Coordinates of C-alpha atoms in Angstrom, one line a residue:
X1 CA 86.6 91.5 68.5
X2 CA 83.6 93.8 68.0
X3 CA 83.8 96.1 71.1
X4 CA 80.9 98.1 72.5
X5 CA 82.6 101.5 72.2
X6 CA 81.8 102.2 68.6
X7 CA 84.1 104.1 66.3
X8 CA 87.1 105.6 68.2
X9 CA 89.7 108.2 67.1
X10 CA 92.3 106.7 69.4
X11 CA 93.2 103.2 70.4
X12 CA 91.0 101.6 73.1
X13 CA 92.4 102.1 76.6
X14 CA 92.0 99.0 78.9
X15 CA 91.8 100.1 82.5
X16 CA 92.0 96.5 83.8
X17 CA 91.0 92.9 83.3
X18 CA 89.7 90.3 85.8
X19 CA 87.9 86.9 85.4
X20 CA 87.0 87.5 81.8
X21 CA 85.7 91.1 82.3
X22 CA 87.4 94.1 80.8
X23 CA 87.1 97.7 82.0
X24 CA 87.6 100.0 79.0
X25 CA 87.3 103.8 78.4
X26 CA 86.3 105.6 75.2
X27 CA 87.3 108.9 73.7
X28 CA 84.6 110.7 75.6
X29 CA 85.6 109.4 79.0
X30 CA 82.8 106.8 79.2
X31 CA 83.8 103.6 81.0
X32 CA 82.4 100.2 80.1
X33 CA 82.5 96.8 81.7
X34 CA 82.6 94.3 78.9
X35 CA 82.7 90.5 78.6
X36 CA 83.9 89.6 75.1
X37 CA 82.9 86.0 75.6
X38 CA 79.2 86.7 76.2
X39 CA 79.3 90.0 74.2
X40 CA 77.6 91.7 77.1
X41 CA 78.6 95.2 78.3
X42 CA 77.5 97.9 80.7
X43 CA 78.2 101.6 80.7
X44 CA 79.2 102.8 84.1
X45 CA 77.3 105.8 85.5
X46 CA 79.3 109.0 85.2
X47 CA 80.8 110.6 88.3
X48 CA 82.1 114.1 88.6
X49 CA 85.5 115.1 89.7
X50 CA 85.3 117.8 92.3
X51 CA 88.0 119.9 90.7
X52 CA 88.9 120.8 87.1
X53 CA 91.7 119.6 84.9
X54 CA 93.4 116.9 87.1
X55 CA 97.1 116.4 86.4
X56 CA 97.0 112.6 87.0
X57 CA 94.4 109.9 86.8
X58 CA 95.0 106.3 88.1
X59 CA 92.6 103.4 87.6
X60 CA 92.4 99.8 88.8
X61 CA 89.9 97.0 88.3
X62 CA 89.5 93.8 90.3
X63 CA 87.3 91.3 92.1
X64 CA 86.6 91.3 95.9
X65 CA 85.8 87.7 97.0
X66 CA 84.6 88.8 100.4
X67 CA 81.7 90.9 99.0
X68 CA 81.5 88.9 95.7
X69 CA 81.7 92.2 93.9
X70 CA 83.7 93.7 91.0
X71 CA 85.2 97.1 91.8
X72 CA 86.8 99.9 89.7
X73 CA 89.0 102.4 91.6
X74 CA 89.7 105.9 90.3
X75 CA 92.2 108.2 91.8
X76 CA 92.7 111.8 90.5
X77 CA 95.0 114.5 91.6
X78 CA 95.7 118.1 90.6
X79 CA 99.3 119.4 91.0
X80 CA 100.2 123.0 91.5
X81 CA 103.4 124.9 90.8
X82 CA 106.6 122.9 91.2
X83 CA 104.4 119.8 91.4
X84 CA 103.0 120.8 94.8
X85 CA 99.8 119.1 95.9
X86 CA 96.5 120.9 95.5
X87 CA 93.6 118.5 95.3
X88 CA 93.0 114.8 95.2
X89 CA 90.1 112.3 95.5
X90 CA 89.5 108.6 95.3
X91 CA 86.3 106.8 94.3
X92 CA 85.2 103.2 94.0
X93 CA 82.6 101.9 91.6
X94 CA 80.7 98.7 92.7
X95 CA 79.2 96.5 90.0
X96 CA 76.8 95.0 92.6
X97 CA 75.3 98.4 93.5
X98 CA 76.0 100.1 90.1
X99 CA 77.2 103.3 91.8
X100 CA 80.3 105.3 92.7
X101 CA 81.2 106.4 96.2
X102 CA 84.0 108.5 97.5
X103 CA 86.4 106.8 99.9
X104 CA 89.1 108.0 102.3
X105 CA 91.7 110.2 100.6
X106 CA 95.2 108.9 99.8
X107 CA 98.5 110.3 101.1
X108 CA 100.8 109.9 98.1
X109 CA 101.5 111.7 94.8
X110 CA 100.5 110.6 91.3
X111 CA 103.2 112.1 89.3
X112 CA 102.6 110.1 86.0
X113 CA 99.7 111.2 83.8
X114 CA 97.8 107.9 83.8
X115 CA 98.6 104.5 85.3
X116 CA 96.6 101.3 85.7
X117 CA 96.6 99.1 88.8
X118 CA 98.1 95.6 88.9
X119 CA 95.8 93.0 90.6
X120 CA 97.4 90.4 92.9
X121 CA 96.5 89.1 96.4
X122 CA 93.0 90.7 96.2
X123 CA 94.6 94.1 96.0
X124 CA 95.4 96.7 93.3
X125 CA 99.0 98.1 93.1
X126 CA 100.6 101.2 91.6
X127 CA 104.1 102.8 91.8
X128 CA 103.7 106.3 93.3
X129 CA 105.7 109.0 95.1
X130 CA 105.6 109.9 98.8
X131 CA 106.5 113.5 98.0
X132 CA 106.1 115.5 94.8
X133 CA 109.8 116.2 94.7
X134 CA 110.9 112.7 95.3
X135 CA 112.8 110.7 92.6
X136 CA 112.2 107.4 94.5
X137 CA 109.0 105.5 93.6
X138 CA 107.1 103.5 96.2
X139 CA 104.8 100.6 95.9
X140 CA 101.2 101.1 97.2
X141 CA 98.4 98.6 97.4
X142 CA 94.7 99.0 97.7
X143 CA 92.8 96.2 99.5
X144 CA 89.6 95.5 97.6
X145 CA 87.9 94.2 100.7
X146 CA 88.8 96.8 103.3
X147 CA 89.1 99.6 100.6
X148 CA 92.2 100.9 102.3
X149 CA 95.7 101.9 101.0
X150 CA 99.0 100.6 102.4
X151 CA 102.6 101.0 101.4
X152 CA 104.5 97.8 100.6
X153 CA 108.2 97.8 101.3
X154 CA 110.5 97.2 98.3
X155 CA 113.6 95.0 98.3
X156 CA 116.9 96.6 99.2
X157 CA 118.3 98.3 96.1
X158 CA 121.5 100.2 95.6
X159 CA 119.8 103.5 96.5
X160 CA 122.4 105.7 94.7
X161 CA 121.3 104.5 91.3
X162 CA 118.4 105.8 89.3
X163 CA 115.9 103.0 88.5
X164 CA 113.1 102.6 86.0
X165 CA 110.5 100.5 87.8
X166 CA 107.6 98.5 86.5
X167 CA 105.3 96.1 88.3
X168 CA 103.2 93.1 87.1
X169 CA 101.5 90.1 88.6
X170 CA 103.2 86.9 87.6
X171 CA 102.3 83.4 88.9
X172 CA 100.0 85.0 91.4
X173 CA 102.8 87.1 92.9
X174 CA 103.7 90.8 92.7
X175 CA 106.7 91.1 90.4
X176 CA 109.0 94.2 90.3
X177 CA 111.4 95.0 87.5
X178 CA 114.2 97.5 88.1
X179 CA 116.1 98.7 85.0
X180 CA 119.2 100.8 85.6
X181 CA 122.7 101.7 84.2
X182 CA 125.8 100.5 85.9
X183 CA 128.8 102.3 84.2
X184 CA 128.2 101.5 80.5
X185 CA 126.1 98.4 81.2
X186 CA 122.3 98.2 81.3
X187 CA 121.1 95.9 84.2
X188 CA 117.6 94.4 84.6
X189 CA 116.7 93.0 88.0
X190 CA 113.5 91.0 88.4
X191 CA 112.1 90.5 91.9
X192 CA 109.1 88.5 93.2
X193 CA 107.4 89.0 96.6
X194 CA 106.8 85.4 97.8
X195 CA 104.8 86.3 100.9
X196 CA 102.5 89.3 100.4
X197 CA 103.4 92.3 102.5
X198 CA 106.6 90.9 103.9
X199 CA 109.7 92.8 102.8
X200 CA 112.1 89.9 103.6
X201 CA 110.2 87.6 101.2
X202 CA 111.4 89.5 98.1
X203 CA 113.7 87.2 96.0
X204 CA 115.7 88.2 93.0
X205 CA 114.6 85.9 90.2
X206 CA 116.8 87.4 87.4
X207 CA 119.7 89.8 87.1
X208 CA 120.4 90.6 83.5
X209 CA 123.7 92.3 82.6
X210 CA 123.5 94.3 79.4
X211 CA 120.7 92.3 77.6
X212 CA 121.7 92.4 73.9
X213 CA 118.2 93.4 72.8
X214 CA 118.1 96.7 74.7
X215 CA 119.3 99.6 72.5
X216 CA 120.9 102.7 73.8
X217 CA 117.7 104.6 74.2
X218 CA 115.0 104.1 76.9
X219 CA 113.3 100.8 77.1
X220 CA 111.0 98.9 79.5
X221 CA 111.6 95.2 80.2
X222 CA 108.4 93.6 81.7
X223 CA 108.1 90.0 82.7
X224 CA 104.7 88.5 81.8
X225 CA 104.4 84.8 82.6
X226 CA 106.3 81.6 83.5
X227 CA 106.3 78.8 80.9
X228 CA 104.3 75.7 81.8
X229 CA 107.2 73.9 83.4
X230 CA 108.5 77.1 85.1
X231 CA 111.9 77.1 83.6
X232 CA 111.4 80.2 81.3
X233 CA 109.9 83.7 81.7
X234 CA 108.1 85.5 78.9
X235 CA 109.1 89.2 78.6
X236 CA 107.6 92.1 76.7
X237 CA 110.3 94.6 75.6
X238 CA 109.1 98.2 74.9
X239 CA 111.4 100.6 73.2
X240 CA 110.3 104.2 73.9
X241 CA 110.9 107.8 72.8
X242 CA 110.0 111.1 74.4
X243 CA 108.0 113.7 72.5
X244 CA 106.5 117.0 73.9
X245 CA 107.0 115.7 77.4
X246 CA 105.2 112.3 76.9
X247 CA 106.6 108.8 76.4
X248 CA 105.5 106.8 73.3
X249 CA 106.2 103.2 72.4
X250 CA 108.4 102.9 69.3
X251 CA 108.4 99.1 69.1
X252 CA 107.4 96.1 71.2
X253 CA 108.5 92.5 71.1
X254 CA 108.4 89.3 73.1
X255 CA 111.3 87.1 74.3
X256 CA 111.7 84.0 76.4
X257 CA 114.4 84.1 79.1
X258 CA 115.8 80.6 80.1
X259 CA 116.2 80.8 83.9
X260 CA 118.7 77.9 84.1
X261 CA 120.7 78.5 80.9
X262 CA 120.4 82.3 81.1
X263 CA 119.7 82.3 77.4
X264 CA 117.3 84.6 75.4
X265 CA 115.0 83.3 72.7
X266 CA 113.1 85.6 70.4
X267 CA 109.4 85.1 69.9
X268 CA 108.2 85.6 66.4
X269 CA 104.4 86.3 66.0
X270 CA 103.3 87.1 62.4
X271 CA 100.8 89.9 61.9
X272 CA 101.1 91.7 65.2
X273 CA 101.6 95.5 65.1
X274 CA 104.9 97.2 65.7
X275 CA 103.7 98.7 69.0
X276 CA 101.2 97.3 71.4
X277 CA 100.0 96.9 75.0
X278 CA 99.8 93.6 76.7
X279 CA 96.9 92.4 78.9
X280 CA 95.9 89.0 80.1
X281 CA 92.4 87.7 79.3
X282 CA 90.7 84.4 80.2
X283 CA 87.3 83.5 78.7
X284 CA 84.5 83.4 81.2
X285 CA 80.7 83.5 81.5
X286 CA 80.7 86.1 84.3
X287 CA 77.4 88.0 83.9
X288 CA 77.1 91.8 83.5
X289 CA 73.7 93.4 84.2
X290 CA 73.8 95.5 81.1
X291 CA 73.0 95.6 77.4
X292 CA 74.6 93.7 74.6

């Protein structure tokens, strides 16, 4: 695809996708809304951060059916010594008004450097921390209609274990993956929230004991989609390494997991790169009031 960002020194970062629109950011921090189907794009107006050198930046992009508006959320935070809180701010961009505005501050901590929101149930979701010293992550949602944050309770895990979490939207539901070690075994649990906002509605879809494709170094197991008849789940497996305090993907691949037979089937796709990110995109004619 011929994207509107021009020549870039680093791979394009996709901040979110919704109804055929992509929110992307270039090397200079400019944000674009782009419809690849119509080849139309729009550069968002810049908005200042009220403090310098934020430690963490979180984005999310989605559609609010109540106001019939596409919105981009940006949360930034500056940490002090020992990861103590110093400054934070949250802003929302509206495509309808083509402007940014600051909203009510948030009461959680963005420990990771950059994270992109997951859209489900007309809300954007991130894994965050309630305190800067906490090792336990929490699920927070941002309602695109009310523009308010709320914590969503997670299922009951064995709290004495250290989990690696990831969230996705699958089949219209929030999906949580928890990867952890149990003695010498790697365990992957996949949960789905069947009734939004109700803790008791979490159901465990899969519990994988020592998947044969997970090596003895950190990896992330992310469910992506159900098969057409609903008997399989497509997974993206990312193998990671740590370098100078940051995590990098070494290799990615897809597998099908058979829910009934509990079997794993490798997915071979010729020509894809060794490492990649996965985003869902559906063609649409949603207009953007911008230039081609």
